[in-house]
JSON list of C-alpha atoms and ligand atoms in Angstrom, two decimals:
[
{"chain": "A", "resi": 107, "resn": "MET", "atom": "CA", "xyz": [-0.33, -32.26, -54.37]},
{"chain": "A", "resi": 108, "resn": "PHE", "atom": "CA", "xyz": [1.50, -35.41, -53.41]},
{"chain": "A", "resi": 109, "resn": "LYS", "atom": "CA", "xyz": [1.00, -38.83, -54.99]},
{"chain": "A", "resi": 110, "resn": "ILE", "atom": "CA", "xyz": [-0.08, -42.16, -53.57]},
{"chain": "A", "resi": 111, "resn": "ALA", "atom": "CA", "xyz": [1.64, -45.38, -54.61]},
{"chain": "A", "resi": 112, "resn": "PRO", "atom": "CA", "xyz": [-0.22, -48.43, -53.26]},
{"chain": "A", "resi": 113, "resn": "SER", "atom": "CA", "xyz": [2.11, -51.34, -52.58]},
{"chain": "A", "resi": 114, "resn": "ILE", "atom": "CA", "xyz": [0.59, -54.54, -53.96]},
{"chain": "A", "resi": 115, "resn": "LEU", "atom": "CA", "xyz": [2.61, -56.49, -51.40]},
{"chain": "A", "resi": 116, "resn": "SER", "atom": "CA", "xyz": [-0.41, -56.19, -49.11]},
{"chain": "A", "resi": 117, "resn": "ALA", "atom": "CA", "xyz": [-2.92, -57.09, -51.86]},
{"chain": "A", "resi": 118, "resn": "ASP", "atom": "CA", "xyz": [-4.67, -60.43, -52.25]},
{"chain": "A", "resi": 119, "resn": "PHE", "atom": "CA", "xyz": [-2.38, -62.17, -54.76]},
{"chain": "A", "resi": 120, "resn": "SER", "atom": "CA", "xyz": [-5.12, -64.56, -55.84]},
{"chain": "A", "resi": 121, "resn": "LYS", "atom": "CA", "xyz": [-7.00, -61.53, -57.26]},
{"chain": "A", "resi": 122, "resn": "LEU", "atom": "CA", "xyz": [-4.13, -59.31, -58.25]},
{"chain": "A", "resi": 123, "resn": "ALA", "atom": "CA", "xyz": [-5.76, -57.79, -61.36]},
{"chain": "A", "resi": 124, "resn": "LYS", "atom": "CA", "xyz": [-8.86, -56.78, -59.41]},
{"chain": "A", "resi": 125, "resn": "GLU", "atom": "CA", "xyz": [-6.73, -55.41, -56.58]},
{"chain": "A", "resi": 126, "resn": "ILE", "atom": "CA", "xyz": [-4.83, -53.17, -59.01]},
{"chain": "A", "resi": 127, "resn": "ILE", "atom": "CA", "xyz": [-7.95, -51.94, -60.82]},
{"chain": "A", "resi": 128, "resn": "ASP", "atom": "CA", "xyz": [-9.47, -51.19, -57.43]},
{"chain": "A", "resi": 129, "resn": "VAL", "atom": "CA", "xyz": [-6.71, -48.79, -56.40]},
{"chain": "A", "resi": 130, "resn": "GLU", "atom": "CA", "xyz": [-6.53, -47.24, -59.87]},
{"chain": "A", "resi": 131, "resn": "ASN", "atom": "CA", "xyz": [-10.26, -46.46, -59.65]},
{"chain": "A", "resi": 132, "resn": "GLY", "atom": "CA", "xyz": [-9.71, -45.29, -56.10]},
{"chain": "A", "resi": 133, "resn": "GLY", "atom": "CA", "xyz": [-7.30, -42.52, -57.13]},
{"chain": "A", "resi": 134, "resn": "ALA", "atom": "CA", "xyz": [-3.85, -44.13, -56.94]},
{"chain": "A", "resi": 135, "resn": "ASP", "atom": "CA", "xyz": [-1.07, -42.40, -58.86]},
{"chain": "A", "resi": 136, "resn": "TYR", "atom": "CA", "xyz": [1.50, -45.21, -59.16]},
{"chain": "A", "resi": 137, "resn": "ILE", "atom": "CA", "xyz": [1.53, -48.97, -58.54]},
{"chain": "A", "resi": 138, "resn": "HIS", "atom": "CA", "xyz": [4.40, -49.86, -56.20]},
{"chain": "A", "resi": 139, "resn": "ILE", "atom": "CA", "xyz": [5.88, -53.31, -56.76]},
{"chain": "A", "resi": 140, "resn": "ASP", "atom": "CA", "xyz": [8.11, -54.78, -54.04]},
{"chain": "A", "resi": 141, "resn": "VAL", "atom": "CA", "xyz": [10.68, -57.22, -55.39]},
{"chain": "A", "resi": 142, "resn": "MET", "atom": "CA", "xyz": [12.46, -59.25, -52.69]},
{"chain": "A", "resi": 143, "resn": "ASP", "atom": "CA", "xyz": [15.05, -61.97, -53.17]},
{"chain": "A", "resi": 144, "resn": "GLY", "atom": "CA", "xyz": [15.44, -63.68, -49.79]},
{"chain": "A", "resi": 145, "resn": "HIS", "atom": "CA", "xyz": [19.05, -62.41, -49.61]},
{"chain": "A", "resi": 146, "resn": "PHE", "atom": "CA", "xyz": [19.06, -58.62, -49.38]},
{"chain": "A", "resi": 147, "resn": "VAL", "atom": "CA", "xyz": [15.88, -58.93, -47.32]},
{"chain": "A", "resi": 148, "resn": "PRO", "atom": "CA", "xyz": [14.52, -62.01, -45.52]},
{"chain": "A", "resi": 149, "resn": "ASN", "atom": "CA", "xyz": [11.40, -62.31, -47.68]},
{"chain": "A", "resi": 150, "resn": "ILE", "atom": "CA", "xyz": [10.78, -63.52, -51.28]},
{"chain": "A", "resi": 151, "resn": "THR", "atom": "CA", "xyz": [8.08, -61.91, -53.41]},
{"chain": "A", "resi": 152, "resn": "MET", "atom": "CA", "xyz": [7.82, -61.42, -57.17]},
{"chain": "A", "resi": 153, "resn": "GLY", "atom": "CA", "xyz": [9.95, -61.09, -60.28]},
{"chain": "A", "resi": 154, "resn": "PRO", "atom": "CA", "xyz": [9.75, -59.67, -63.81]},
{"chain": "A", "resi": 155, "resn": "ILE", "atom": "CA", "xyz": [7.10, -62.21, -64.83]},
{"chain": "A", "resi": 156, "resn": "VAL", "atom": "CA", "xyz": [4.63, -60.59, -62.42]},
{"chain": "A", "resi": 157, "resn": "VAL", "atom": "CA", "xyz": [5.47, -57.08, -63.66]},
{"chain": "A", "resi": 158, "resn": "GLU", "atom": "CA", "xyz": [4.84, -58.29, -67.22]},
{"chain": "A", "resi": 159, "resn": "ALA", "atom": "CA", "xyz": [1.46, -59.72, -66.20]},
{"chain": "A", "resi": 160, "resn": "ILE", "atom": "CA", "xyz": [0.46, -56.49, -64.46]},
{"chain": "A", "resi": 161, "resn": "ARG", "atom": "CA", "xyz": [1.53, -54.17, -67.28]},
{"chain": "A", "resi": 162, "resn": "PRO", "atom": "CA", "xyz": [-1.64, -54.49, -69.42]},
{"chain": "A", "resi": 163, "resn": "ILE", "atom": "CA", "xyz": [-3.95, -54.31, -66.38]},
{"chain": "A", "resi": 164, "resn": "THR", "atom": "CA", "xyz": [-3.30, -50.62, -65.58]},
{"chain": "A", "resi": 165, "resn": "LYS", "atom": "CA", "xyz": [-2.37, -47.31, -67.19]},
{"chain": "A", "resi": 166, "resn": "LEU", "atom": "CA", "xyz": [-0.63, -46.17, -64.00]},
{"chain": "A", "resi": 167, "resn": "PRO", "atom": "CA", "xyz": [3.18, -46.02, -63.91]},
{"chain": "A", "resi": 168, "resn": "LEU", "atom": "CA", "xyz": [4.75, -49.15, -62.43]},
{"chain": "A", "resi": 169, "resn": "ASP", "atom": "CA", "xyz": [7.15, -48.21, -59.64]},
{"chain": "A", "resi": 170, "resn": "VAL", "atom": "CA", "xyz": [9.46, -51.18, -59.14]},
{"chain": "A", "resi": 171, "resn": "HIS", "atom": "CA", "xyz": [11.36, -51.28, -55.83]},
{"chain": "A", "resi": 172, "resn": "LEU", "atom": "CA", "xyz": [14.21, -53.78, -56.05]},
{"chain": "A", "resi": 173, "resn": "MET", "atom": "CA", "xyz": [15.18, -55.20, -52.67]},
{"chain": "A", "resi": 174, "resn": "ILE", "atom": "CA", "xyz": [17.66, -57.61, -54.20]},
{"chain": "A", "resi": 175, "resn": "GLN", "atom": "CA", "xyz": [21.37, -58.24, -54.25]},
{"chain": "A", "resi": 176, "resn": "ASN", "atom": "CA", "xyz": [23.10, -57.70, -57.56]},
{"chain": "A", "resi": 177, "resn": "PRO", "atom": "CA", "xyz": [20.30, -55.60, -59.10]},
{"chain": "A", "resi": 178, "resn": "ASP", "atom": "CA", "xyz": [22.31, -55.08, -62.33]},
{"chain": "A", "resi": 179, "resn": "GLN", "atom": "CA", "xyz": [21.62, -58.64, -63.34]},
{"chain": "A", "resi": 180, "resn": "TYR", "atom": "CA", "xyz": [17.85, -58.08, -63.41]},
{"chain": "A", "resi": 181, "resn": "ILE", "atom": "CA", "xyz": [17.40, -54.48, -64.54]},
{"chain": "A", "resi": 182, "resn": "GLU", "atom": "CA", "xyz": [16.97, -55.35, -68.20]},
{"chain": "A", "resi": 183, "resn": "ALA", "atom": "CA", "xyz": [14.32, -57.98, -67.43]},
{"chain": "A", "resi": 184, "resn": "PHE", "atom": "CA", "xyz": [12.30, -55.51, -65.34]},
{"chain": "A", "resi": 185, "resn": "ALA", "atom": "CA", "xyz": [12.62, -52.83, -68.04]},
{"chain": "A", "resi": 186, "resn": "LYS", "atom": "CA", "xyz": [11.41, -55.26, -70.71]},
{"chain": "A", "resi": 187, "resn": "ALA", "atom": "CA", "xyz": [8.55, -56.33, -68.46]},
{"chain": "A", "resi": 188, "resn": "GLY", "atom": "CA", "xyz": [7.26, -52.74, -68.48]},
{"chain": "A", "resi": 189, "resn": "ALA", "atom": "CA", "xyz": [8.62, -50.98, -65.39]},
{"chain": "A", "resi": 190, "resn": "ASP", "atom": "CA", "xyz": [8.35, -47.16, -65.53]},
{"chain": "A", "resi": 191, "resn": "TYR", "atom": "CA", "xyz": [10.58, -46.61, -62.50]},
{"chain": "A", "resi": 192, "resn": "ILE", "atom": "CA", "xyz": [13.27, -48.96, -61.24]},
{"chain": "A", "resi": 193, "resn": "SER", "atom": "CA", "xyz": [14.78, -48.15, -57.85]},
{"chain": "A", "resi": 194, "resn": "VAL", "atom": "CA", "xyz": [17.85, -49.82, -56.39]},
{"chain": "A", "resi": 195, "resn": "HIS", "atom": "CA", "xyz": [19.18, -49.78, -52.84]},
{"chain": "A", "resi": 196, "resn": "VAL", "atom": "CA", "xyz": [22.49, -48.00, -52.33]},
{"chain": "A", "resi": 197, "resn": "GLU", "atom": "CA", "xyz": [23.33, -50.77, -49.84]},
{"chain": "A", "resi": 198, "resn": "ALA", "atom": "CA", "xyz": [23.08, -53.35, -52.65]},
{"chain": "A", "resi": 199, "resn": "SER", "atom": "CA", "xyz": [24.72, -51.36, -55.45]},
{"chain": "A", "resi": 200, "resn": "PRO", "atom": "CA", "xyz": [28.51, -51.06, -55.24]},
{"chain": "A", "resi": 201, "resn": "HIS", "atom": "CA", "xyz": [28.68, -49.38, -58.68]},
{"chain": "A", "resi": 202, "resn": "LEU", "atom": "CA", "xyz": [25.74, -47.07, -58.21]},
{"chain": "A", "resi": 203, "resn": "HIS", "atom": "CA", "xyz": [26.53, -44.63, -61.01]},
{"chain": "A", "resi": 204, "resn": "ARG", "atom": "CA", "xyz": [26.83, -47.44, -63.53]},
{"chain": "A", "resi": 205, "resn": "THR", "atom": "CA", "xyz": [23.61, -49.04, -62.31]},
{"chain": "A", "resi": 206, "resn": "ILE", "atom": "CA", "xyz": [21.67, -45.76, -62.56]},
{"chain": "A", "resi": 207, "resn": "GLN", "atom": "CA", "xyz": [22.99, -45.12, -66.08]},
{"chain": "A", "resi": 208, "resn": "HIS", "atom": "CA", "xyz": [22.05, -48.66, -67.03]},
{"chain": "A", "resi": 209, "resn": "ILE", "atom": "CA", "xyz": [18.44, -48.12, -65.92]},
{"chain": "A", "resi": 210, "resn": "LYS", "atom": "CA", "xyz": [18.23, -44.81, -67.80]},
{"chain": "A", "resi": 211, "resn": "SER", "atom": "CA", "xyz": [19.78, -46.26, -70.96]},
{"chain": "A", "resi": 212, "resn": "LEU", "atom": "CA", "xyz": [16.78, -48.60, -71.15]},
{"chain": "A", "resi": 213, "resn": "GLY", "atom": "CA", "xyz": [14.37, -45.64, -71.18]},
{"chain": "A", "resi": 214, "resn": "VAL", "atom": "CA", "xyz": [13.26, -46.24, -67.59]},
{"chain": "A", "resi": 215, "resn": "LYS", "atom": "CA", "xyz": [13.28, -43.66, -64.78]},
{"chain": "A", "resi": 216, "resn": "ALA", "atom": "CA", "xyz": [15.90, -44.41, -62.15]},
{"chain": "A", "resi": 217, "resn": "GLY", "atom": "CA", "xyz": [15.59, -44.27, -58.39]},
{"chain": "A", "resi": 218, "resn": "VAL", "atom": "CA", "xyz": [17.90, -44.80, -55.40]},
{"chain": "A", "resi": 219, "resn": "VAL", "atom": "CA", "xyz": [16.72, -46.18, -52.08]},
{"chain": "A", "resi": 220, "resn": "LEU", "atom": "CA", "xyz": [18.14, -45.63, -48.60]},
{"chain": "A", "resi": 221, "resn": "ASN", "atom": "CA", "xyz": [17.45, -47.91, -45.65]},
{"chain": "A", "resi": 222, "resn": "PRO", "atom": "CA", "xyz": [16.48, -46.11, -42.43]},
{"chain": "A", "resi": 223, "resn": "ALA", "atom": "CA", "xyz": [20.04, -46.26, -41.00]},
{"chain": "A", "resi": 224, "resn": "THR", "atom": "CA", "xyz": [21.81, -45.22, -44.21]},
{"chain": "A", "resi": 225, "resn": "PRO", "atom": "CA", "xyz": [22.79, -41.54, -44.26]},
{"chain": "A", "resi": 226, "resn": "VAL", "atom": "CA", "xyz": [21.71, -39.15, -47.03]},
{"chain": "A", "resi": 227, "resn": "ASP", "atom": "CA", "xyz": [25.41, -38.43, -47.69]},
{"chain": "A", "resi": 228, "resn": "MET", "atom": "CA", "xyz": [25.57, -41.79, -49.45]},
{"chain": "A", "resi": 229, "resn": "ILE", "atom": "CA", "xyz": [23.68, -40.32, -52.42]},
{"chain": "A", "resi": 230, "resn": "GLN", "atom": "CA", "xyz": [25.48, -36.98, -52.52]},
{"chain": "A", "resi": 231, "resn": "HIS", "atom": "CA", "xyz": [27.31, -37.87, -55.73]},
{"chain": "A", "resi": 232, "resn": "ILE", "atom": "CA", "xyz": [24.39, -39.49, -57.53]},
{"chain": "A", "resi": 233, "resn": "ILE", "atom": "CA", "xyz": [21.40, -37.28, -56.69]},
{"chain": "A", "resi": 234, "resn": "ASN", "atom": "CA", "xyz": [21.93, -35.18, -59.84]},
{"chain": "A", "resi": 235, "resn": "ASP", "atom": "CA", "xyz": [21.52, -38.29, -61.98]},
{"chain": "A", "resi": 236, "resn": "VAL", "atom": "CA", "xyz": [18.36, -39.82, -60.51]},
{"chain": "A", "resi": 237, "resn": "ASP", "atom": "CA", "xyz": [14.64, -39.26, -61.10]},
{"chain": "A", "resi": 238, "resn": "LEU", "atom": "CA", "xyz": [13.58, -40.45, -57.66]},
{"chain": "A", "resi": 239, "resn": "VAL", "atom": "CA", "xyz": [14.94, -40.84, -54.14]},
{"chain": "A", "resi": 240, "resn": "LEU", "atom": "CA", "xyz": [13.13, -43.38, -51.98]},
{"chain": "A", "resi": 241, "resn": "LEU", "atom": "CA", "xyz": [13.60, -43.14, -48.22]},
{"chain": "A", "resi": 242, "resn": "MET", "atom": "CA", "xyz": [12.66, -46.29, -46.34]},
{"chain": "A", "resi": 243, "resn": "THR", "atom": "CA", "xyz": [10.70, -45.51, -43.17]},
{"chain": "A", "resi": 244, "resn": "VAL", "atom": "CA", "xyz": [10.87, -49.18, -42.08]},
{"chain": "A", "resi": 245, "resn": "ASN", "atom": "CA", "xyz": [13.56, -51.80, -42.57]},
{"chain": "A", "resi": 246, "resn": "PRO", "atom": "CA", "xyz": [12.58, -53.43, -45.85]},
{"chain": "A", "resi": 247, "resn": "GLY", "atom": "CA", "xyz": [11.22, -56.95, -46.04]},
{"chain": "A", "resi": 248, "resn": "PHE", "atom": "CA", "xyz": [7.62, -56.92, -44.89]},
{"chain": "A", "resi": 249, "resn": "GLY", "atom": "CA", "xyz": [4.44, -54.90, -45.04]},
{"chain": "A", "resi": 250, "resn": "GLY", "atom": "CA", "xyz": [2.63, -53.72, -41.94]},
{"chain": "A", "resi": 251, "resn": "GLN", "atom": "CA", "xyz": [5.64, -52.53, -39.89]},
{"chain": "A", "resi": 252, "resn": "SER", "atom": "CA", "xyz": [5.80, -49.39, -37.75]},
{"chain": "A", "resi": 253, "resn": "PHE", "atom": "CA", "xyz": [7.03, -46.08, -39.13]},
{"chain": "A", "resi": 254, "resn": "ILE", "atom": "CA", "xyz": [10.52, -45.02, -37.97]},
{"chain": "A", "resi": 255, "resn": "PRO", "atom": "CA", "xyz": [10.29, -41.27, -37.20]},
{"chain": "A", "resi": 256, "resn": "SER", "atom": "CA", "xyz": [14.06, -40.69, -37.17]},
{"chain": "A", "resi": 257, "resn": "VAL", "atom": "CA", "xyz": [13.89, -40.82, -40.99]},
{"chain": "A", "resi": 258, "resn": "LEU", "atom": "CA", "xyz": [11.98, -37.50, -41.08]},
{"chain": "A", "resi": 259, "resn": "PRO", "atom": "CA", "xyz": [15.13, -35.29, -40.93]},
{"chain": "A", "resi": 260, "resn": "LYS", "atom": "CA", "xyz": [16.51, -37.31, -43.86]},
{"chain": "A", "resi": 261, "resn": "ILE", "atom": "CA", "xyz": [13.44, -36.46, -45.95]},
{"chain": "A", "resi": 262, "resn": "LYS", "atom": "CA", "xyz": [13.99, -32.80, -45.11]},
{"chain": "A", "resi": 263, "resn": "LYS", "atom": "CA", "xyz": [17.63, -33.03, -46.07]},
{"chain": "A", "resi": 264, "resn": "VAL", "atom": "CA", "xyz": [16.87, -34.60, -49.48]},
{"chain": "A", "resi": 265, "resn": "LYS", "atom": "CA", "xyz": [14.23, -31.92, -50.12]},
{"chain": "A", "resi": 266, "resn": "GLU", "atom": "CA", "xyz": [16.72, -29.17, -49.24]},
{"chain": "A", "resi": 267, "resn": "ILE", "atom": "CA", "xyz": [19.36, -30.62, -51.56]},
{"chain": "A", "resi": 268, "resn": "ALA", "atom": "CA", "xyz": [16.79, -30.96, -54.36]},
{"chain": "A", "resi": 269, "resn": "ASP", "atom": "CA", "xyz": [15.56, -27.37, -53.94]},
{"chain": "A", "resi": 270, "resn": "LYS", "atom": "CA", "xyz": [19.05, -25.92, -53.62]},
{"chain": "A", "resi": 271, "resn": "ASN", "atom": "CA", "xyz": [20.15, -27.59, -56.83]},
{"chain": "A", "resi": 272, "resn": "GLY", "atom": "CA", "xyz": [16.90, -27.07, -58.75]},
{"chain": "A", "resi": 273, "resn": "LEU", "atom": "CA", "xyz": [16.42, -30.83, -59.13]},
{"chain": "A", "resi": 274, "resn": "ASN", "atom": "CA", "xyz": [13.09, -32.08, -60.36]},
{"chain": "A", "resi": 275, "resn": "ILE", "atom": "CA", "xyz": [13.05, -35.37, -58.46]},
{"chain": "A", "resi": 276, "resn": "GLU", "atom": "CA", "xyz": [10.38, -37.40, -56.77]},
{"chain": "A", "resi": 277, "resn": "ILE", "atom": "CA", "xyz": [10.94, -37.81, -53.01]},
{"chain": "A", "resi": 278, "resn": "GLU", "atom": "CA", "xyz": [9.22, -41.02, -52.02]},
{"chain": "A", "resi": 279, "resn": "VAL", "atom": "CA", "xyz": [8.72, -42.64, -48.62]},
{"chain": "A", "resi": 280, "resn": "ASP", "atom": "CA", "xyz": [7.94, -46.29, -47.98]},
{"chain": "A", "resi": 281, "resn": "GLY", "atom": "CA", "xyz": [6.90, -48.14, -44.86]},
{"chain": "A", "resi": 282, "resn": "GLY", "atom": "CA", "xyz": [4.39, -47.56, -42.09]},
{"chain": "A", "resi": 283, "resn": "VAL", "atom": "CA", "xyz": [2.63, -44.76, -43.95]},
{"chain": "A", "resi": 284, "resn": "ASN", "atom": "CA", "xyz": [-0.87, -44.13, -42.59]},
{"chain": "A", "resi": 285, "resn": "SER", "atom": "CA", "xyz": [-3.09, -41.07, -42.24]},
{"chain": "A", "resi": 286, "resn": "GLU", "atom": "CA", "xyz": [-1.00, -39.81, -39.31]},
{"chain": "A", "resi": 287, "resn": "THR", "atom": "CA", "xyz": [2.50, -40.47, -40.60]},
{"chain": "A", "resi": 288, "resn": "ALA", "atom": "CA", "xyz": [1.55, -39.29, -44.12]},
{"chain": "A", "resi": 289, "resn": "LYS", "atom": "CA", "xyz": [1.32, -35.71, -42.85]},
{"chain": "A", "resi": 290, "resn": "LEU", "atom": "CA", "xyz": [4.73, -35.90, -41.20]},
{"chain": "A", "resi": 291, "resn": "CYS", "atom": "CA", "xyz": [6.29, -37.14, -44.46]},
{"chain": "A", "resi": 292, "resn": "VAL", "atom": "CA", "xyz": [4.63, -34.52, -46.65]},
{"chain": "A", "resi": 293, "resn": "ASP", "atom": "CA", "xyz": [5.51, -31.73, -44.20]},
{"chain": "A", "resi": 294, "resn": "ALA", "atom": "CA", "xyz": [9.13, -32.92, -44.34]},
{"chain": "A", "resi": 295, "resn": "GLY", "atom": "CA", "xyz": [9.13, -32.71, -48.14]},
{"chain": "A", "resi": 296, "resn": "ALA", "atom": "CA", "xyz": [7.99, -36.08, -49.53]},
{"chain": "A", "resi": 297, "resn": "ASN", "atom": "CA", "xyz": [5.77, -36.00, -52.60]},
{"chain": "A", "resi": 298, "resn": "VAL", "atom": "CA", "xyz": [5.16, -39.73, -53.19]},
{"chain": "A", "resi": 299, "resn": "LEU", "atom": "CA", "xyz": [3.78, -41.89, -50.39]},
{"chain": "A", "resi": 300, "resn": "VAL", "atom": "CA", "xyz": [3.93, -45.67, -50.68]},
{"chain": "A", "resi": 301, "resn": "ALA", "atom": "CA", "xyz": [1.24, -47.42, -48.65]},
{"chain": "A", "resi": 302, "resn": "GLY", "atom": "CA", "xyz": [0.50, -51.12, -48.44]},
{"chain": "A", "resi": 303, "resn": "SER", "atom": "CA", "xyz": [-1.48, -52.12, -45.39]},
{"chain": "A", "resi": 304, "resn": "ALA", "atom": "CA", "xyz": [-3.03, -48.65, -44.94]},
{"chain": "A", "resi": 305, "resn": "ILE", "atom": "CA", "xyz": [-4.80, -49.22, -48.28]},
{"chain": "A", "resi": 306, "resn": "TYR", "atom": "CA", "xyz": [-5.17, -52.97, -48.79]},
{"chain": "A", "resi": 307, "resn": "ASN", "atom": "CA", "xyz": [-6.26, -53.76, -45.24]},
{"chain": "A", "resi": 308, "resn": "HIS", "atom": "CA", "xyz": [-9.40, -51.74, -45.91]},
{"chain": "A", "resi": 309, "resn": "GLU", "atom": "CA", "xyz": [-12.40, -53.01, -47.87]},
{"chain": "A", "resi": 310, "resn": "ASN", "atom": "CA", "xyz": [-12.95, -49.63, -49.49]},
{"chain": "A", "resi": 311, "resn": "ARG", "atom": "CA", "xyz": [-9.69, -48.67, -51.20]},
{"chain": "A", "resi": 312, "resn": "LYS", "atom": "CA", "xyz": [-11.04, -45.37, -52.52]},
{"chain": "A", "resi": 313, "resn": "LYS", "atom": "CA", "xyz": [-11.82, -44.26, -48.95]},
{"chain": "A", "resi": 314, "resn": "ALA", "atom": "CA", "xyz": [-8.43, -45.49, -47.74]},
{"chain": "A", "resi": 315, "resn": "ILE", "atom": "CA", "xyz": [-6.63, -43.49, -50.44]},
{"chain": "A", "resi": 316, "resn": "GLU", "atom": "CA", "xyz": [-8.74, -40.41, -49.69]},
{"chain": "A", "resi": 317, "resn": "ALA", "atom": "CA", "xyz": [-7.88, -40.74, -46.00]},
{"chain": "A", "resi": 318, "resn": "LEU", "atom": "CA", "xyz": [-4.18, -40.63, -46.91]},
{"chain": "A", "resi": 319, "resn": "LYS", "atom": "CA", "xyz": [-4.65, -37.66, -49.24]},
{"chain": "A", "resi": 320, "resn": "LYS", "atom": "CA", "xyz": [-6.43, -35.40, -46.79]},
{"chain": "A", "resi": 321, "resn": "PHE", "atom": "CA", "xyz": [-5.09, -34.95, -43.32]},
{"chain": "B", "resi": 689, "resn": "DX5", "atom": "C1", "xyz": [8.69, -52.92, -47.28]},
{"chain": "B", "resi": 689, "resn": "DX5", "atom": "C2", "xyz": [8.17, -52.58, -48.66]},
{"chain": "B", "resi": 689, "resn": "DX5", "atom": "C3", "xyz": [6.99, -51.68, -48.60]},
{"chain": "B", "resi": 689, "resn": "DX5", "atom": "C4", "xyz": [5.78, -52.28, -47.92]},
{"chain": "B", "resi": 689, "resn": "DX5", "atom": "C5", "xyz": [5.02, -51.18, -47.27]},
{"chain": "B", "resi": 689, "resn": "DX5", "atom": "O1", "xyz": [9.81, -53.69, -47.41]},
{"chain": "B", "resi": 689, "resn": "DX5", "atom": "O2", "xyz": [9.16, -51.95, -49.42]},
{"chain": "B", "resi": 689, "resn": "DX5", "atom": "O3", "xyz": [6.65, -51.17, -49.88]},
{"chain": "B", "resi": 689, "resn": "DX5", "atom": "O4", "xyz": [4.94, -52.97, -48.79]},
{"chain": "B", "resi": 689, "resn": "DX5", "atom": "O5", "xyz": [3.99, -51.72, -46.52]},
{"chain": "B", "resi": 689, "resn": "DX5", "atom": "P1", "xyz": [3.27, -50.88, -45.38]},
{"chain": "B", "resi": 689, "resn": "DX5", "atom": "O6", "xyz": [2.68, -49.65, -46.03]},
{"chain": "B", "resi": 689, "resn": "DX5", "atom": "O7", "xyz": [2.22, -51.82, -44.88]},
{"chain": "B", "resi": 689, "resn": "DX5", "atom": "O8", "xyz": [4.30, -50.52, -44.35]},
{"chain": "B", "resi": 690, "resn": "ZN", "atom": "ZN1", "xyz": [8.58, -50.81, -51.32]}
]
């Protein structure tokens, strides 16, 4: 069975604790936290202080997606704040191996992220070292965008590499996931689906999560 990681980017920030408890009670597997810096992506969201505030609210693993330039500078702060996974974009990490080792040295699971136009070959030499590969199915920056189907063959490719090499990694997709596109992603090999608007735009989060889980 695949996992659902609600993105709190689409939650009501004035009631963040309630919004997190709601999805935990509704069957979420991870809490996905979108960190944006206004440089790597055009939007600005939250930093380690928010992760620290969320940590005691939920037992679910905190899946921190860094959409920031110079992620190395902030990895320690996010680890201390209680992140369970920290994922960095290959496009923002010139010393990817060092960055991944840094995350792991802090006892945190490490992920790499590929933008829709970045080829899977970019992670060929790091895939053995990571716990998670995140494939963006929209260009990062905002919730509520449309799914880019040309990413599907990339999901398949990552799954094939993982199987061929006996790698026990999470294959996560992020952006435009709804009850239709969820099936396409899972069929291609994804086992963690991030969903923001498909969950938080609905009053009943439990029903929204169930709709994503059964297609
Ligand atoms: C996009 C973020 C996503 C976003 C997904 O930059 O990384 O996690 O919140 O939102 P939806 O599911 O609405 O596309
Ligand atoms: Zn994300």
